[in-house]
Short mmCIF file of C-alpha atoms and ligand atoms in Angstrom, two decimals:
data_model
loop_
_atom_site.label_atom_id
_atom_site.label_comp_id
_atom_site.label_asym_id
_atom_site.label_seq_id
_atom_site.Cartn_x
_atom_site.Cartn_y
_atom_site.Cartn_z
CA UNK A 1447 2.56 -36.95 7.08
CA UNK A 1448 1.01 -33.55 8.12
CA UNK A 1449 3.08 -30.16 8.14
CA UNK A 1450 4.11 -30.24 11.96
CA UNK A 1451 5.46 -33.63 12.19
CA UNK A 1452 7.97 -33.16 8.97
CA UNK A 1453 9.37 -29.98 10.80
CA UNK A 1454 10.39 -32.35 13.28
CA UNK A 1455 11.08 -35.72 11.40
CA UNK A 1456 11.77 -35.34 7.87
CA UNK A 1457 15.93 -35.09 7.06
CA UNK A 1458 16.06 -35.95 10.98
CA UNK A 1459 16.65 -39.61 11.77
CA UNK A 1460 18.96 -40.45 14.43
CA UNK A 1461 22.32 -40.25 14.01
CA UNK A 1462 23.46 -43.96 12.76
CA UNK A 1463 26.93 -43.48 13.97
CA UNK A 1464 26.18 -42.68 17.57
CA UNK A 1465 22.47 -42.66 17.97
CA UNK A 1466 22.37 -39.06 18.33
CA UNK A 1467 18.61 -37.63 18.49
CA UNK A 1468 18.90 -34.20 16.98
CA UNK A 1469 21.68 -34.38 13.89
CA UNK A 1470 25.28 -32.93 14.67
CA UNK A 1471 26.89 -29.77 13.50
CA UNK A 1472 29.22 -31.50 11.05
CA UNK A 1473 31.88 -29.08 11.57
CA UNK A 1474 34.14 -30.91 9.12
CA UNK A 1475 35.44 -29.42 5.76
CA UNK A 1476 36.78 -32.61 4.61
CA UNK A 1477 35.83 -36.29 4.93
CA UNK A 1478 38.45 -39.22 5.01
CA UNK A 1479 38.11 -41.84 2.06
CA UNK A 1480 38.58 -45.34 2.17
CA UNK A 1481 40.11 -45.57 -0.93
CA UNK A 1482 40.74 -44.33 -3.96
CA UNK A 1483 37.22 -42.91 -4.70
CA UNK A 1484 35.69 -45.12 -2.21
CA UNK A 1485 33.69 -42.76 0.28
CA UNK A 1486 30.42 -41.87 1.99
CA UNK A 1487 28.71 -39.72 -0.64
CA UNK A 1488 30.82 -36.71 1.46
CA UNK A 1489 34.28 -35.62 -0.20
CA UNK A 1490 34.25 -31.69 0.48
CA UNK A 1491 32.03 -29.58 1.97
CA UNK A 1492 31.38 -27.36 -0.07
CA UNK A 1493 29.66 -29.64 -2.39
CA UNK A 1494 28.01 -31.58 1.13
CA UNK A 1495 27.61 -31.78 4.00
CA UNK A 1496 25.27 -34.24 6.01
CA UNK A 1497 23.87 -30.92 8.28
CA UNK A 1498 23.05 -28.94 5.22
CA UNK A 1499 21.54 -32.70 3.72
CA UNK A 1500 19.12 -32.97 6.45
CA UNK A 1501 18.06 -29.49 6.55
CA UNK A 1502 17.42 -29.41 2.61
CA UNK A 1503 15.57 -32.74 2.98
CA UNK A 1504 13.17 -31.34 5.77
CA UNK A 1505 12.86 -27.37 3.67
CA UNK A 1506 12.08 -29.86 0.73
CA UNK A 1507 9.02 -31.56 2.42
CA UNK A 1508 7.67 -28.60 4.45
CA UNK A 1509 7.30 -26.83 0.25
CA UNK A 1510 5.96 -30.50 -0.74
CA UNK A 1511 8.71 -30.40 -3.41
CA UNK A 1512 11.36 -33.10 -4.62
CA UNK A 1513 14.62 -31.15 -4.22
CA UNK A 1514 15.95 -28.57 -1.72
CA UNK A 1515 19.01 -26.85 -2.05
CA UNK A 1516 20.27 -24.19 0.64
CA UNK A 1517 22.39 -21.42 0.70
CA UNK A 1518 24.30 -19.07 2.76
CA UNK A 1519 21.45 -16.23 2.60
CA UNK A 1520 18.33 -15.59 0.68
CA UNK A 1521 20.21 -13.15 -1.42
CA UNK A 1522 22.71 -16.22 -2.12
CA UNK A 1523 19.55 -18.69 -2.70
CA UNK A 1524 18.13 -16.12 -5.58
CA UNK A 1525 21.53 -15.44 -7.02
CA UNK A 1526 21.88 -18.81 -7.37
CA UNK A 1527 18.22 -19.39 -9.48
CA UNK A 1528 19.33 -17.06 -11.64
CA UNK A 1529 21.82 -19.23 -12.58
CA UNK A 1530 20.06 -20.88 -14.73
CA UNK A 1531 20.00 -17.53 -17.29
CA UNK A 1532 22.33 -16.24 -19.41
CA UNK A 1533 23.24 -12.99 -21.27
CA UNK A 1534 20.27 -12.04 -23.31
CA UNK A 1535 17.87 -13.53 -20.74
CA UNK A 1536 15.06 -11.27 -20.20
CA UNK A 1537 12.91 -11.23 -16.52
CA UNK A 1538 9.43 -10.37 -15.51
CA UNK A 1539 9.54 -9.44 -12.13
CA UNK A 1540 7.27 -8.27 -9.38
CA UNK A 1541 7.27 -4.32 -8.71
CA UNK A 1542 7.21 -4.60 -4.84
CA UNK A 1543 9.86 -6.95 -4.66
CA UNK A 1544 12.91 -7.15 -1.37
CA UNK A 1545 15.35 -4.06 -1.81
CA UNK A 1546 17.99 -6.55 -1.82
CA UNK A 1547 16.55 -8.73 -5.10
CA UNK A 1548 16.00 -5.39 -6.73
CA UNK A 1549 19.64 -4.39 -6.19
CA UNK A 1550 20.79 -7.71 -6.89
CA UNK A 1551 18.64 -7.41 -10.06
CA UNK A 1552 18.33 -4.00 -11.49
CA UNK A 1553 22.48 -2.97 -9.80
CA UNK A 1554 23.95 -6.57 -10.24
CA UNK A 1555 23.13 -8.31 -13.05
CA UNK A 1556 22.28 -6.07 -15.53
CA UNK A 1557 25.89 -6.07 -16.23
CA UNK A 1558 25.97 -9.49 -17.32
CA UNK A 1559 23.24 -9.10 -20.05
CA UNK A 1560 20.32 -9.94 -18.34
CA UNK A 1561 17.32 -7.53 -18.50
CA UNK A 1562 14.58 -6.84 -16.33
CA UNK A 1563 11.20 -5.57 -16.14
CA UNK A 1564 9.26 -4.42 -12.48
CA UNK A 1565 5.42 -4.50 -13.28
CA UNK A 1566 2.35 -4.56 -10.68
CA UNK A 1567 1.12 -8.17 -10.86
CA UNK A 1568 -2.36 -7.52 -9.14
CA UNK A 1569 -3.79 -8.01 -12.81
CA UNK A 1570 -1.86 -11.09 -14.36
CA UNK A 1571 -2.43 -9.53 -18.29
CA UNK A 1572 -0.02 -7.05 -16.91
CA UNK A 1573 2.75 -10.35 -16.85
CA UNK A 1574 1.60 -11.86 -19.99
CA UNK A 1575 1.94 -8.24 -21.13
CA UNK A 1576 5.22 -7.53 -20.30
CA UNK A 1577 7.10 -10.29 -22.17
CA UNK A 1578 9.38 -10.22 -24.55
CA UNK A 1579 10.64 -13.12 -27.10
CA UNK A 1580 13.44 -13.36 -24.27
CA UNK A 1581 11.85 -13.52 -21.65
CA UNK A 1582 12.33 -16.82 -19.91
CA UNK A 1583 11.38 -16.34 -16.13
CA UNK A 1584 8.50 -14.48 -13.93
CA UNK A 1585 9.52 -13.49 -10.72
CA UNK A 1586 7.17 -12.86 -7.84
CA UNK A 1587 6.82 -12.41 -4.07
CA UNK A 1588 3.49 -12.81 -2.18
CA UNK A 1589 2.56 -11.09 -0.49
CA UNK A 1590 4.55 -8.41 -0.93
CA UNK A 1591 6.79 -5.63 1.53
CA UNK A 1592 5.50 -3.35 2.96
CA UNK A 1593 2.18 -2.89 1.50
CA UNK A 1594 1.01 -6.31 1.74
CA UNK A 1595 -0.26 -6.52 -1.57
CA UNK A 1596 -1.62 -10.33 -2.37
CA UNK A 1597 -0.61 -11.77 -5.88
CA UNK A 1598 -2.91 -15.09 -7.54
CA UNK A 1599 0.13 -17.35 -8.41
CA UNK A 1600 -2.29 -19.77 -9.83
CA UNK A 1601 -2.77 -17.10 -12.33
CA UNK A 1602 0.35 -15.97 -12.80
CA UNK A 1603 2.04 -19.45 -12.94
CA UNK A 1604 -0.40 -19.68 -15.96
CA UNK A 1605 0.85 -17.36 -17.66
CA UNK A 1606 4.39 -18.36 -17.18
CA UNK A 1607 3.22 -22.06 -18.22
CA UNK A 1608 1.65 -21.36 -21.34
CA UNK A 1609 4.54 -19.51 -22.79
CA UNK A 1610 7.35 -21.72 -21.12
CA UNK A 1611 8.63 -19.77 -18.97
CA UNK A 1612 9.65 -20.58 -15.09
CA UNK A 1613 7.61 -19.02 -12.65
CA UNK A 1614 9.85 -18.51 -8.77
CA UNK A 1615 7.67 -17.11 -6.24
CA UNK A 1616 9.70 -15.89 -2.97
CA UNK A 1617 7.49 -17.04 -0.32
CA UNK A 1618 9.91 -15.93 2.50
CA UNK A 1619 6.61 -13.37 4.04
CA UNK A 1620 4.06 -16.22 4.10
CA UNK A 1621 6.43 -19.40 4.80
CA UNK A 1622 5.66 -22.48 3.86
CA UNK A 1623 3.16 -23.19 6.86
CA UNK A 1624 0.76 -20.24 5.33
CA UNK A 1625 1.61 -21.06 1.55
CA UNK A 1626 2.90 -23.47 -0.82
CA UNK A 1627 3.59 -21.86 -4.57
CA UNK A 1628 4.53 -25.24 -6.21
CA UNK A 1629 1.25 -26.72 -5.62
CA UNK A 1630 -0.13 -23.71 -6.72
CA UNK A 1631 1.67 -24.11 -10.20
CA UNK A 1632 4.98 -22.19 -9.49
CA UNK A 1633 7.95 -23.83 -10.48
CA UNK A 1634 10.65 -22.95 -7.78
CA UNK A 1635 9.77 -21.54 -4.11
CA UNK A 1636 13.31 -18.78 -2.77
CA UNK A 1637 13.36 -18.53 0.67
CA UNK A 1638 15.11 -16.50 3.10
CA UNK A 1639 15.38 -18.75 5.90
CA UNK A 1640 16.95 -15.63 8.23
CA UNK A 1641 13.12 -14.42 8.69
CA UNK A 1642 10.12 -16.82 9.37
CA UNK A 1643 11.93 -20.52 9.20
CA UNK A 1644 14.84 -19.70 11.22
CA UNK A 1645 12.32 -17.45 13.49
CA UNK A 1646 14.85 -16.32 15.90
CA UNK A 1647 16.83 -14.04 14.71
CA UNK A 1648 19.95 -15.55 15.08
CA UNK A 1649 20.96 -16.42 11.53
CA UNK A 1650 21.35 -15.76 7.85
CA UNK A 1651 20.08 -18.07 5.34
CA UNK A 1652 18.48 -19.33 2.21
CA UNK A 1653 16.39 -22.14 0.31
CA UNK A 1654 15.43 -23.09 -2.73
CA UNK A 1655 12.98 -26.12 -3.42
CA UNK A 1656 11.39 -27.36 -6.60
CA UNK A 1657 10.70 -30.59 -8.13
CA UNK A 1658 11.88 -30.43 -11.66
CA UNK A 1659 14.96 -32.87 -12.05
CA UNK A 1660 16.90 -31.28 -14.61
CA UNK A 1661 16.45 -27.72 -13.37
CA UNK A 1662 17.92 -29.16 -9.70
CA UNK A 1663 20.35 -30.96 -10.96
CA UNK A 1664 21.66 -27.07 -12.92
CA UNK A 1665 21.14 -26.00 -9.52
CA UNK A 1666 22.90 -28.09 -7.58
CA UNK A 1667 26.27 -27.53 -10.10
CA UNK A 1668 26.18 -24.28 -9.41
CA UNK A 1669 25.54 -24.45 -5.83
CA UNK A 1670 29.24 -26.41 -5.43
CA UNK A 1671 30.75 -24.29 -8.66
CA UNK A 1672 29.68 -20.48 -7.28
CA UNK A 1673 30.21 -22.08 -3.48
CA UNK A 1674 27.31 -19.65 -1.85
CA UNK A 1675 26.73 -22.35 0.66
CA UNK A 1676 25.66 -22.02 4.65
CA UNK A 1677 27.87 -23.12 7.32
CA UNK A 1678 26.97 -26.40 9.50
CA UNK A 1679 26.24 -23.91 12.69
CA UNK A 1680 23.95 -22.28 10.64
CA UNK A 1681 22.59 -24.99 9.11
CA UNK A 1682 21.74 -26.25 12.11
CA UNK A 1683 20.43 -23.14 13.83
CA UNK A 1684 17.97 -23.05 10.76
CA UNK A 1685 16.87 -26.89 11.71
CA UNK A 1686 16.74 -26.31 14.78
CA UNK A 1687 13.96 -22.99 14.63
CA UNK A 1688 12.25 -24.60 11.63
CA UNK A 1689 10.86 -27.67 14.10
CA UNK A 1690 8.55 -25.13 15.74
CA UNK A 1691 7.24 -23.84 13.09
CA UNK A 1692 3.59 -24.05 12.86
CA UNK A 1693 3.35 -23.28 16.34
CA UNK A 1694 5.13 -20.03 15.88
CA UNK A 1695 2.77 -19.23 12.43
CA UNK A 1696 -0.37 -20.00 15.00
CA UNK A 1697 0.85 -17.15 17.05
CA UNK A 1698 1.98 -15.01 14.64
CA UNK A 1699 -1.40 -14.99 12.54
CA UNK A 1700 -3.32 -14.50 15.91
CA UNK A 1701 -1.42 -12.09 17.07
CA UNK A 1702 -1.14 -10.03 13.67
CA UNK A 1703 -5.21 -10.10 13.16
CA UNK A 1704 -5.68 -8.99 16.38
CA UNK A 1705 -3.55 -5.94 16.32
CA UNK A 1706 -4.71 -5.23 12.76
CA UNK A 1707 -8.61 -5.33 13.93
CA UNK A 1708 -7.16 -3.08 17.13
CA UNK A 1709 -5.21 -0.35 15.16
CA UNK A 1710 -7.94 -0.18 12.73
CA UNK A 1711 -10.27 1.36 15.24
CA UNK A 1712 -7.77 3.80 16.10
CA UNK A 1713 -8.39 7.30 15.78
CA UNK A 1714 -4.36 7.72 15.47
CA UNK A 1715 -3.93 5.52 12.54
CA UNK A 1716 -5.39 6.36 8.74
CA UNK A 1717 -5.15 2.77 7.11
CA UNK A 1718 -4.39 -0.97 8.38
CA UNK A 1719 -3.24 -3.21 5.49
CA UNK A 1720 -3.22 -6.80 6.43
CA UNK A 1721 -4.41 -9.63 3.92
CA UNK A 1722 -6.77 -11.10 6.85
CA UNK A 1723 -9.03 -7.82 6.60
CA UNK A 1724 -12.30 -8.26 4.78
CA UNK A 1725 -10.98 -4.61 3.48
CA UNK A 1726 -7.96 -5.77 2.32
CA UNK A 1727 -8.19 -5.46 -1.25
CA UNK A 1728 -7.03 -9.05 -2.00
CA UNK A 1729 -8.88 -10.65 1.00
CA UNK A 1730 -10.62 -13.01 -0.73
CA UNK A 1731 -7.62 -14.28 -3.22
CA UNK A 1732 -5.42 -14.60 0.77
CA UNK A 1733 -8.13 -16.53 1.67
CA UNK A 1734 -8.10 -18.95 -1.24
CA UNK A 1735 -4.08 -19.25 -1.87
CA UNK A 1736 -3.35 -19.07 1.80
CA UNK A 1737 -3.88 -20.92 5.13
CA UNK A 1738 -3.62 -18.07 7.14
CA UNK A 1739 -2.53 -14.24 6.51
CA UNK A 1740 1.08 -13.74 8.19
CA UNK A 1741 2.54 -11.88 10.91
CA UNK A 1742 3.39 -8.67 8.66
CA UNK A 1743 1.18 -5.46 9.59
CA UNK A 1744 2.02 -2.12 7.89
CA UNK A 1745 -0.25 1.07 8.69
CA UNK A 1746 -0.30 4.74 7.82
CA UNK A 1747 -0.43 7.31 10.81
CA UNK A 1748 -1.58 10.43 10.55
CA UNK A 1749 0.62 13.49 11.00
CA UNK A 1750 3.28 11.37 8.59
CA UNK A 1751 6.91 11.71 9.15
CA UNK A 1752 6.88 13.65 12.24
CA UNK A 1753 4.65 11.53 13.77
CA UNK A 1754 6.01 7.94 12.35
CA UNK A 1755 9.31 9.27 14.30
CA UNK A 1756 8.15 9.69 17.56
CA UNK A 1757 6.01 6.34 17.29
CA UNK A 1758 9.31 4.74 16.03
CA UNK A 1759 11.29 5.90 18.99
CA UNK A 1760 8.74 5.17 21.83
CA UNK A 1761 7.60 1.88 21.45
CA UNK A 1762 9.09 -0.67 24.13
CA UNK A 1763 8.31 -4.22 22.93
CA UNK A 1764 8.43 -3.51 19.54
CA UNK A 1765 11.97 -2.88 18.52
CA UNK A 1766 13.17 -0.73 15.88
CA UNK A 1767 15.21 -2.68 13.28
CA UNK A 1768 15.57 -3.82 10.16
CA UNK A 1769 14.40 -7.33 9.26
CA UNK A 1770 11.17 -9.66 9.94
CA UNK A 1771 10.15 -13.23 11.17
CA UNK A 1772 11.50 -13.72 14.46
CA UNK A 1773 9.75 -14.56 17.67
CA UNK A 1774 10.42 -10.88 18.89
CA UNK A 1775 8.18 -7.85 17.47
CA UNK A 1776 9.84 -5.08 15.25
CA UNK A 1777 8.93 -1.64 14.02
CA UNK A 1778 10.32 -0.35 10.97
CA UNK A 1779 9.71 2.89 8.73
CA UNK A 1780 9.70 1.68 5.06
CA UNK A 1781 10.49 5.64 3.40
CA UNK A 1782 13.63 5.77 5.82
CA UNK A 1783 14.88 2.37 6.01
CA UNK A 1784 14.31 -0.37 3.71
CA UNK A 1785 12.46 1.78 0.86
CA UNK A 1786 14.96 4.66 1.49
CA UNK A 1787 16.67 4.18 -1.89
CA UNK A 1788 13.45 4.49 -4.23
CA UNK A 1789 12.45 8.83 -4.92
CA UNK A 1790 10.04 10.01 -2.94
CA UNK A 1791 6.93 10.92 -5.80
CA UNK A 1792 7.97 7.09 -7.01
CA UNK A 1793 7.56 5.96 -2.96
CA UNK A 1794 4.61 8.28 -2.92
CA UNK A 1795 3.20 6.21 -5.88
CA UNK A 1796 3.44 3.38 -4.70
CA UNK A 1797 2.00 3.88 -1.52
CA UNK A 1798 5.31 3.52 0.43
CA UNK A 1799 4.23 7.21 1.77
CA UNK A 1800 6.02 8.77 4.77
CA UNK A 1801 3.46 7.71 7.57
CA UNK A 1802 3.62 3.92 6.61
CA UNK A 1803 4.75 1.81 9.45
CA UNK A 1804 5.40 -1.66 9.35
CA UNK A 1805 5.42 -3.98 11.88
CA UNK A 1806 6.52 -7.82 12.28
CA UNK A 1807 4.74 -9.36 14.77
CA UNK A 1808 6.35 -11.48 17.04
CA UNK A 1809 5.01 -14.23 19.61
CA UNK A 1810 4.69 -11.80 22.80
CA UNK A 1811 1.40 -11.66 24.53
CA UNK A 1812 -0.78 -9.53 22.42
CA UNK A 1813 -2.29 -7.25 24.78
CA UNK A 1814 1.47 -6.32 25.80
CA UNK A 1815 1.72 -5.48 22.03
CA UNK A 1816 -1.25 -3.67 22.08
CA UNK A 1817 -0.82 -1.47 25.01
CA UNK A 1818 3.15 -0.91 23.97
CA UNK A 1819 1.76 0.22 20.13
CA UNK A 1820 -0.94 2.68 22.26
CA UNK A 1821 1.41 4.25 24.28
CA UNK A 1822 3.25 4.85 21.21
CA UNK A 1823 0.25 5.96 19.11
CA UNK A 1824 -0.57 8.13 22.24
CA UNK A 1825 2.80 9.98 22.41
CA UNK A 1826 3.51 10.09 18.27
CA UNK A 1827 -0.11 12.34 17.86
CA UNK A 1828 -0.01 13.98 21.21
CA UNK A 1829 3.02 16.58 20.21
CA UNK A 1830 2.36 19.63 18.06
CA UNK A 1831 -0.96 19.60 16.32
CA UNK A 1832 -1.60 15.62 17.07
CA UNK A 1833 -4.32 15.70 19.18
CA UNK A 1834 -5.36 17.81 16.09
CA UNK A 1835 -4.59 14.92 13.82
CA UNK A 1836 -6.25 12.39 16.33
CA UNK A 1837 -10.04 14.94 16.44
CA UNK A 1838 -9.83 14.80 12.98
CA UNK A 1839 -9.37 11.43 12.95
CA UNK A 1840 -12.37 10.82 15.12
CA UNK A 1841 -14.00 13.34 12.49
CA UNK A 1842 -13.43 11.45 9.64
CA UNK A 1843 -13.85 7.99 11.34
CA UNK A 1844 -17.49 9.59 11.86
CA UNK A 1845 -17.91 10.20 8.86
CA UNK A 1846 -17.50 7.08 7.12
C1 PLP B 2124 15.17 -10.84 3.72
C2 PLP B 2124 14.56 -11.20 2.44
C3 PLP B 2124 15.34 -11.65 1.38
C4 PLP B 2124 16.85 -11.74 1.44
O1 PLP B 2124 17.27 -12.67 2.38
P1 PLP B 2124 18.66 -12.58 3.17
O2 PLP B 2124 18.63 -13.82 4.00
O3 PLP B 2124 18.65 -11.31 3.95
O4 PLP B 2124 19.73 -12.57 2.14
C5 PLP B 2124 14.70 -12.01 0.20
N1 PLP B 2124 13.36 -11.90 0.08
C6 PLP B 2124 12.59 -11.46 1.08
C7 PLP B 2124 11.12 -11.37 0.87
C8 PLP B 2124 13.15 -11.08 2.29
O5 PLP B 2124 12.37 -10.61 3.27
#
């Protein structure tokens, strides 16, 4: 069964009871026994409940994995994989990862005894480099926020193979239409399902798949012993956006290349970074791990802050917030909002500098999006000294 149709079938049979087409909210916290440990495989719902079942079921198949599990946000989804450390346990971990698994990481945990260490995973001797006689997971997301940076998992899942280790990509950016770690050798796929698989910005949520028995089964335990689990609504809501999918992706990938290829030739802008660019400097690794490059754009403009402001505040279509995946666009500034807790020179660094936009393209008609971002681009460099910064622009466009 291809990709599309699972979205829509898998997890989703008709209800037996009533003959329901789409499967009920089960807005139940208990379930009546027949007996004395005589029930329906439901006894609390906390530990199940048939809304959450069918979504888990579908999340499972759309990763190609054996097990899903789902949780009450993707912060609750990766708190809940690294249940399966304990004090002493040691972590290789992406250096561009989500703010929030940072925190959660580095502000969290570290006060139960687990250790962690952020390295740049574009060159996977760097991983194998980094670990200790403790270590005993890689962590990764691909590609990454906001510079779009493309990591080989097959490479990197390697690594974490040959020396036993587990290897959890967070593929929440490229969703599983675009990208699917565990057949790329990755042991367990995180998932916030509030951004691409919900895709409407109307709920919080999280996933985790895999297809190793024993680690699910530690999973599951701790899913009904910590109790981070999603609501039925929300279940539901996630079901419910995850049937159009692909479509969605389509749209999203179209869109994203085209305003990519369009604010490239911009005199206004310094430098696109999208993985669907030939200059992209993991094209070619996007191209072979990936089915398509994503709906995430980031950008530098010139003039920096001042500049990234008055872009920030003009656009129409594009709103400013927080947040990524749904079928609506959004403009964000990384130094000031999500990236707003790392120092500047270590922002700097990185390349998180102070006239990086980033964008998540929604499903709007694309020459709306264009002409909204121009307007923008228009107003942001025509104030004090921009029409400076755009003939310079032009000047070193020329150049090149
Ligand atoms: C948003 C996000 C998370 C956290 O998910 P929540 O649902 O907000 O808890 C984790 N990883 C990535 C890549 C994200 O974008």
């Amino acid at each position: 069964m291809q990709f599309s149709t699972k979205a829509i079938h898998i997890g989703q049979e008709a209800d037996p009871t009533t003959g329901a087409t789409i499967v009920p909210i089960f807005q139940t916290s208990t379930y009546t026994q027949e007996g004395v440990g005589r029930h329906k495989g439901y006894e609390y719902a906390r530990t199940g409940n048939p809304t959450r079942t069918a979504l888990q079921e579908c999340l499972a198949a759309l990763e190609n994995a054996r097990h899903g599990l789902c949780f009450a946000s993707g912060l609750a989804a990766t708190s809940a994989v690294m249940n399966l450390l304990s004090a002493g346990d040691h972590v290789v971990c992406g250096d561009d990862v989500y703010g929030g698994t940072y925190r959660l990481f580095q502000l969290v945990l570290t006060r139960y005894g687990l250790a962690f260490t952020f390295v740049d995973m574009t060159d996977p001797a760097r991983v194998a480099e980094a670990i200790r006689p403790n270590t005993k997971m890689i962590w990764l997301e691909t590609p990454t926020n906001p510079l779009l940076t493309v990591f080989d998992i097959p490479a990197i899942a390697e690594v974490a193979r040959s020396r036993g280790l587990v290897c959890v990509v967070d593929n929440t950016f490229a969703s599983p239409y675009l990208q699917n770690p565990l057949d790329l050798g990755a042991d367990i796929v995180v998932h916030s399902t509030t951004k691409y698989i919900g895709g409407h910005s109307d709920v919080v949520g999280g996933a985790v798949l895999l297809n190793d028995d024993k680690m699910h089964d530690t999973l599951r335990y701790h899913q009904n012993a910590v109790g981070g689990v999603p609501g039925a609504f929300d279940c539901w809501l996630v079901l419910r956006g995850v049937k159009t999918l692909s479509v969605r992706m389509r749209q999203h990938c179209d869109n994203a290349m085209k305003i990519a290829q369009h604010l490239q030739s911009h005199p206004a802008v310094e430098r696109v970074r999208y993985p669907g660019l030939p200059d992209h400097p993991q094209h070619a690794l996007a191209r072979r791990q990936m089915r398509g490059f994503g709906g995430m754009v980031s950008f530098t403009i010139r003039g920096e802050t001042a500049a990234a402001h008055r872009l920030l505040g003009r656009t129409k279509l594009f709103a400013l917030a927080e947040s990524l995946g749904g079928v609506e666009s959004l403009i964000g500034h990384p130094a000031t909002m999500t990236h707003a807790s790392i120092p500047k020179a270590e922002r700097d660094a990185r390349g998180v500098t102070d006239g990086l936009i980033r964008l998540s393209v929604g499903i709007e008609d694309a020459d709306d999006l264009i002409a909204d971002l121009d307007q923008g681009l228009a107003y942001a460099v025509g104030n004090s000294g921009g029409s400076r910064a755009v003939e310079s622009g032009r000047a070193a466009a020329a150049v090149q």
